[in-house]
Coordinates of C-alpha atoms and ligand atoms in Angstrom, one line a residue:
M1 CA 118.1 130.6 69.3
D2 CA 118.8 127.8 71.8
G3 CA 115.4 127.7 73.5
Y4 CA 116.4 129.8 76.5
S5 CA 114.8 133.1 77.3
Q6 CA 116.7 136.1 76.0
K7 CA 114.7 138.5 78.1
S8 CA 115.7 137.6 81.6
D9 CA 119.1 136.7 83.1
S10 CA 117.6 133.6 84.8
N11 CA 118.5 131.5 81.8
Q12 CA 115.2 129.6 81.9
P13 CA 113.8 127.8 78.8
D14 CA 111.5 130.2 76.9
L15 CA 108.2 128.3 77.3
N16 CA 106.3 130.6 74.9
D17 CA 108.7 129.9 72.1
I18 CA 108.7 126.2 72.9
C19 CA 104.9 126.1 72.8
D20 CA 104.7 127.9 69.4
S21 CA 107.3 125.4 68.0
L22 CA 105.3 122.5 69.3
I23 CA 102.1 123.7 67.8
E24 CA 103.8 124.1 64.4
L25 CA 105.1 120.6 64.7
A26 CA 101.7 119.2 65.8
F27 CA 100.2 120.6 62.6
E28 CA 103.0 119.1 60.5
A29 CA 102.5 115.7 62.2
G30 CA 98.7 116.0 61.6
K31 CA 99.4 116.2 57.8
I32 CA 101.4 113.0 57.9
I33 CA 98.8 111.3 60.0
M34 CA 95.9 112.4 57.8
G35 CA 97.8 111.5 54.6
A36 CA 98.5 108.0 55.9
L37 CA 96.8 104.8 55.0
P38 CA 97.8 102.2 57.6
D39 CA 97.5 98.7 56.2
T40 CA 98.8 95.3 57.1
D41 CA 102.2 96.0 55.6
S42 CA 102.7 99.2 57.6
T43 CA 101.3 97.9 60.9
G44 CA 103.1 95.6 63.3
S45 CA 102.7 94.7 66.9
K46 CA 104.9 95.2 69.9
K47 CA 104.2 93.0 72.9
N48 CA 100.9 91.5 71.6
S49 CA 98.2 91.9 69.0
A50 CA 96.6 94.8 71.0
D51 CA 99.8 96.8 71.2
L52 CA 100.3 98.2 67.7
V53 CA 102.9 100.4 66.0
T54 CA 102.9 101.6 62.4
E55 CA 105.5 103.1 60.1
Y56 CA 103.6 106.4 60.5
D57 CA 104.3 106.4 64.3
R58 CA 108.0 106.1 63.5
A59 CA 107.9 108.7 60.6
V60 CA 106.1 111.3 62.8
E61 CA 108.5 110.8 65.7
E62 CA 111.5 111.0 63.3
M63 CA 110.2 114.3 61.9
I64 CA 109.5 115.8 65.3
S65 CA 112.8 114.7 67.0
R66 CA 114.9 115.9 64.0
S67 CA 113.3 119.3 64.1
L68 CA 113.5 119.7 67.9
K69 CA 117.1 118.5 68.1
E70 CA 118.0 121.0 65.4
K71 CA 116.2 123.9 67.0
Y72 CA 116.9 123.1 70.7
P73 CA 120.1 121.1 70.8
G74 CA 120.5 121.6 74.5
F75 CA 117.3 119.9 75.5
H76 CA 116.7 116.2 75.9
F77 CA 114.3 114.1 73.8
H78 CA 112.1 111.3 75.2
G79 CA 109.9 109.7 72.6
E80 CA 107.8 106.5 72.5
E81 CA 109.3 105.0 69.4
T82 CA 113.0 105.6 70.3
Y83 CA 112.7 105.0 74.0
D84 CA 115.6 103.1 75.5
P85 CA 114.8 101.6 78.9
A86 CA 118.5 102.1 79.8
C87 CA 117.9 105.9 79.5
P88 CA 115.0 106.8 81.7
L89 CA 113.6 110.3 82.1
T90 CA 115.9 112.8 83.9
D91 CA 115.4 116.2 85.6
A92 CA 116.9 117.9 82.5
P93 CA 114.6 120.0 80.3
T94 CA 113.1 117.4 78.1
F95 CA 110.7 117.1 75.2
I96 CA 108.3 114.2 75.9
V97 CA 106.6 113.0 72.8
D98 CA 104.1 110.5 71.6
P99 CA 103.9 110.8 67.8
I100 CA 100.5 109.0 67.6
D101 CA 98.6 108.5 70.8
G102 CA 95.7 106.1 70.1
T103 CA 97.5 104.0 67.5
V104 CA 94.8 101.3 67.6
N105 CA 92.2 104.0 66.8
F106 CA 94.5 105.3 64.0
V107 CA 94.8 101.8 62.5
H108 CA 91.0 101.4 62.6
A109 CA 90.4 105.0 61.4
F110 CA 88.4 105.6 64.6
P111 CA 88.8 109.4 64.7
Y112 CA 90.2 109.7 68.3
A113 CA 94.0 109.8 68.0
C114 CA 96.5 112.6 68.4
V115 CA 100.0 113.8 68.5
S116 CA 101.1 114.6 72.1
L117 CA 104.0 117.0 72.6
G118 CA 105.1 117.8 76.1
F119 CA 108.0 119.6 77.6
A120 CA 109.1 119.0 81.2
I121 CA 111.7 120.6 83.5
D122 CA 112.7 118.7 86.7
R123 CA 110.2 116.1 85.4
R124 CA 107.4 118.7 85.9
P125 CA 105.3 119.1 82.8
C126 CA 105.5 122.8 81.7
V127 CA 104.2 122.9 78.1
G128 CA 101.6 120.7 76.5
V129 CA 100.3 120.5 73.0
V130 CA 97.8 117.8 71.9
F131 CA 96.4 117.8 68.4
N132 CA 93.7 115.5 67.0
P133 CA 94.0 115.9 63.2
F134 CA 90.8 114.0 62.6
S135 CA 88.7 116.6 64.3
N136 CA 91.2 119.5 63.9
I137 CA 91.1 120.1 67.7
L138 CA 94.2 121.6 69.3
Y139 CA 94.7 121.7 73.1
S140 CA 97.6 123.7 74.4
A141 CA 98.9 125.0 77.7
I142 CA 102.0 126.7 79.2
R143 CA 102.5 126.4 83.0
G144 CA 101.0 129.5 84.7
K145 CA 99.4 130.8 81.5
G146 CA 96.1 128.8 81.2
A147 CA 95.0 126.1 78.8
F148 CA 93.2 126.6 75.5
L149 CA 91.2 124.9 72.9
N150 CA 92.3 125.9 69.4
R151 CA 94.5 128.6 71.0
E152 CA 91.4 130.8 71.8
I153 CA 88.8 129.1 74.0
P154 CA 89.9 128.9 77.6
L155 CA 89.5 125.5 79.3
P156 CA 87.4 124.2 80.9
I157 CA 84.8 124.9 78.3
K158 CA 81.2 125.9 79.2
K159 CA 82.3 126.2 82.8
S160 CA 79.0 127.6 84.0
K161 CA 77.0 124.8 82.4
I162 CA 79.0 122.0 84.0
E163 CA 77.5 120.5 87.1
P164 CA 79.6 120.8 90.3
L165 CA 81.6 117.7 91.1
N166 CA 79.2 115.6 93.0
G167 CA 80.7 112.2 93.6
L168 CA 81.1 109.1 91.6
Q169 CA 77.4 108.5 91.1
D170 CA 77.1 111.7 89.0
S171 CA 80.3 111.2 87.1
L172 CA 81.2 110.2 83.6
I173 CA 84.5 108.4 83.8
G174 CA 87.4 107.7 81.4
V175 CA 89.1 104.3 81.8
E176 CA 91.2 102.2 79.5
W177 CA 91.6 98.5 79.0
G178 CA 95.3 98.7 78.0
S179 CA 97.0 96.0 76.0
E180 CA 97.9 93.8 79.0
R181 CA 95.1 91.3 79.2
T182 CA 96.2 89.0 82.0
G183 CA 97.7 89.1 85.5
K184 CA 97.2 91.3 88.6
N185 CA 96.8 94.7 86.9
W186 CA 94.2 93.2 84.6
E187 CA 92.3 91.8 87.5
T188 CA 92.4 95.1 89.4
K189 CA 91.1 97.0 86.4
V190 CA 88.3 94.7 85.5
R191 CA 87.1 94.2 89.0
T192 CA 87.3 98.0 89.6
F193 CA 85.3 98.6 86.4
E194 CA 82.6 96.3 87.6
K195 CA 82.4 98.0 91.0
L196 CA 82.3 101.4 89.4
A197 CA 79.4 100.5 87.2
Q198 CA 77.4 98.3 89.5
N199 CA 74.1 99.2 91.2
K200 CA 74.4 100.7 94.7
E201 CA 72.2 98.0 96.2
D202 CA 74.7 95.4 95.0
G203 CA 77.6 97.3 96.5
G204 CA 78.7 99.3 93.4
A205 CA 79.3 103.1 92.9
M206 CA 76.8 103.2 90.0
V207 CA 78.7 105.9 88.0
R208 CA 76.7 107.4 85.2
S209 CA 78.9 105.6 82.7
M210 CA 82.5 104.8 81.6
R211 CA 84.2 105.7 78.3
S212 CA 87.2 103.8 76.9
M213 CA 88.3 105.9 73.9
G214 CA 91.8 104.8 73.4
S215 CA 94.0 107.8 73.9
A216 CA 95.4 108.8 77.2
A217 CA 96.4 112.3 76.0
L218 CA 92.9 113.0 74.6
N219 CA 91.3 111.6 77.8
L220 CA 93.3 114.1 79.9
C221 CA 92.2 116.9 77.6
A222 CA 88.6 115.8 77.9
V223 CA 89.0 116.0 81.7
A224 CA 90.6 119.4 81.2
A225 CA 87.7 120.5 79.0
G226 CA 85.3 119.2 81.7
T227 CA 83.6 116.7 79.4
L228 CA 84.9 113.8 81.5
D229 CA 84.8 114.2 85.3
L230 CA 87.5 111.7 86.0
Y231 CA 90.0 109.5 84.2
W232 CA 91.8 106.5 85.7
E233 CA 94.8 105.0 83.9
G234 CA 97.4 102.3 84.7
G235 CA 100.2 101.2 82.4
C236 CA 100.8 104.1 80.1
W237 CA 104.0 106.1 79.9
A238 CA 105.3 109.7 80.4
W239 CA 104.8 110.4 76.6
D240 CA 101.1 109.5 76.9
V241 CA 100.5 112.0 79.8
C242 CA 103.1 114.8 79.8
A243 CA 101.3 117.2 77.5
G244 CA 97.8 116.5 78.8
W245 CA 99.1 116.9 82.3
V246 CA 99.9 120.6 81.9
I247 CA 96.7 121.2 80.0
L248 CA 94.6 119.6 82.7
E249 CA 96.3 121.4 85.6
E250 CA 96.1 124.8 83.8
A251 CA 92.4 124.1 83.3
G252 CA 92.0 123.7 87.1
G253 CA 92.0 120.0 87.2
I254 CA 94.2 117.8 89.4
I255 CA 96.2 114.6 88.7
V256 CA 97.2 112.2 91.5
G257 CA 98.4 108.6 91.5
G258 CA 96.3 105.7 90.4
N259 CA 96.6 103.9 93.8
P260 CA 95.1 104.8 97.1
G261 CA 97.1 107.4 99.1
E262 CA 99.2 108.5 96.1
W263 CA 98.6 112.3 96.4
E264 CA 101.8 113.1 94.6
A265 CA 101.8 111.6 91.0
Q266 CA 105.0 111.3 89.0
V267 CA 105.0 111.9 85.2
D268 CA 106.7 108.6 84.7
G269 CA 104.7 106.8 87.5
R270 CA 102.6 104.9 85.0
K271 CA 99.4 105.1 87.1
Y272 CA 97.2 108.2 87.3
L273 CA 93.9 109.6 88.4
A274 CA 92.8 112.9 86.9
V275 CA 89.9 115.0 88.1
R276 CA 88.3 117.9 86.4
A277 CA 88.1 121.5 87.7
G278 CA 85.9 121.9 90.8
S279 CA 86.4 123.1 94.4
Q280 CA 89.4 121.6 96.1
V281 CA 87.2 119.9 98.6
S282 CA 85.1 118.2 95.9
Q283 CA 88.1 117.2 93.9
R284 CA 89.8 115.6 96.9
S285 CA 86.6 113.8 98.0
L286 CA 86.1 112.4 94.5
V287 CA 89.7 111.1 94.5
E288 CA 89.1 109.4 97.9
E289 CA 85.8 108.0 96.8
F290 CA 87.4 106.5 93.7
W291 CA 90.3 105.0 95.6
S292 CA 87.9 103.4 98.1
V293 CA 86.1 101.7 95.2
M294 CA 89.3 100.2 93.8
Q295 CA 89.6 96.4 93.9
G296 CA 93.3 95.9 94.5
Q297 CA 96.3 98.0 93.6
L298 CA 98.0 98.7 90.3
E299 CA 101.6 97.4 90.1
Y300 CA 103.7 99.0 87.5
Ligands
LIG401 C1 98.0 104.0 74.5 C2 96.8 104.9 74.7 C3 95.8 104.2 75.6 C4 96.4 103.8 76.9 C5 97.6 102.9 76.6 C6 98.6 103.6 75.8 P1 99.4 104.4 72.2 O1 99.0 104.7 73.7 O2 97.2 106.1 75.2 O3 94.7 105.1 75.8 O4 95.5 103.1 77.7 O5 98.2 102.6 77.9 O6 99.7 102.8 75.5 O7 99.9 103.0 72.2 O8 98.2 104.5 71.4 O9 100.4 105.4 71.9
LIG402 CA1 102.0 106.1 70.6

């Protein structure tokens, strides 16, 4: 078993088998995460005090990469904790892994963190598995085969009960502060947040509200489920979005770039705008409305 389909002569990676393996690993990772007690000895910071890493992030990634390398020796591995800037993502079939997405939440025991396991070919996300062990919720998708909650419930959930996409003023939006708290990107984010929330009479878009929950992967899954209408992100990485990307697209959502005019988003592009399922016209018009409210451009 090398991860390639035995059934066809096209020699394509067997996405069903890969998805099953990733789900198994997600549950294993969940056990480590739930058995962990992050404390000051096991927690350190990366670039600043808001950018955390724990020994559990490393332990989970080690377990996942060991298992994937053993089972699929021909595929590449791209994980947050072992990322080397000298080895960027390539077009090769690659596992793209965040062992704990939402590390700040994990450290604070705020129950919104997950393991995010993606697989991409030609940098196109093809399989996604996101598991939040605090709530025992699993999201998974294979390109062309739909997206599911806990392997059974098709996404988006409660489709008939969700309002049509109606523009920013009727939207609940996911945003993130990120760990960079100064400079141009910071200004762009904060000014845009203000414009999104502000009263129409004062020139704002007056969105219903904004949520900043601390996990890019779970935010994408919330858009896939239809419980968030939109999610705007700047500064995160391929491992934060790869798995959620397939789940979102298979649930009828779209993902574009985080700056005006970027209709083609790249998985390692570091700025994204995700919109939930709806008519193509309403999705595109919501994207354009969001871009028009932005106060500056994200530069990553
Ligand atoms: C972070 C989360 C957060 C996003 C940051 C990421 P981490 O990932 O996904 O929502 O805004 O950009 O770095 O550090 O918890 O794996
Ligand atoms: Ca992480």
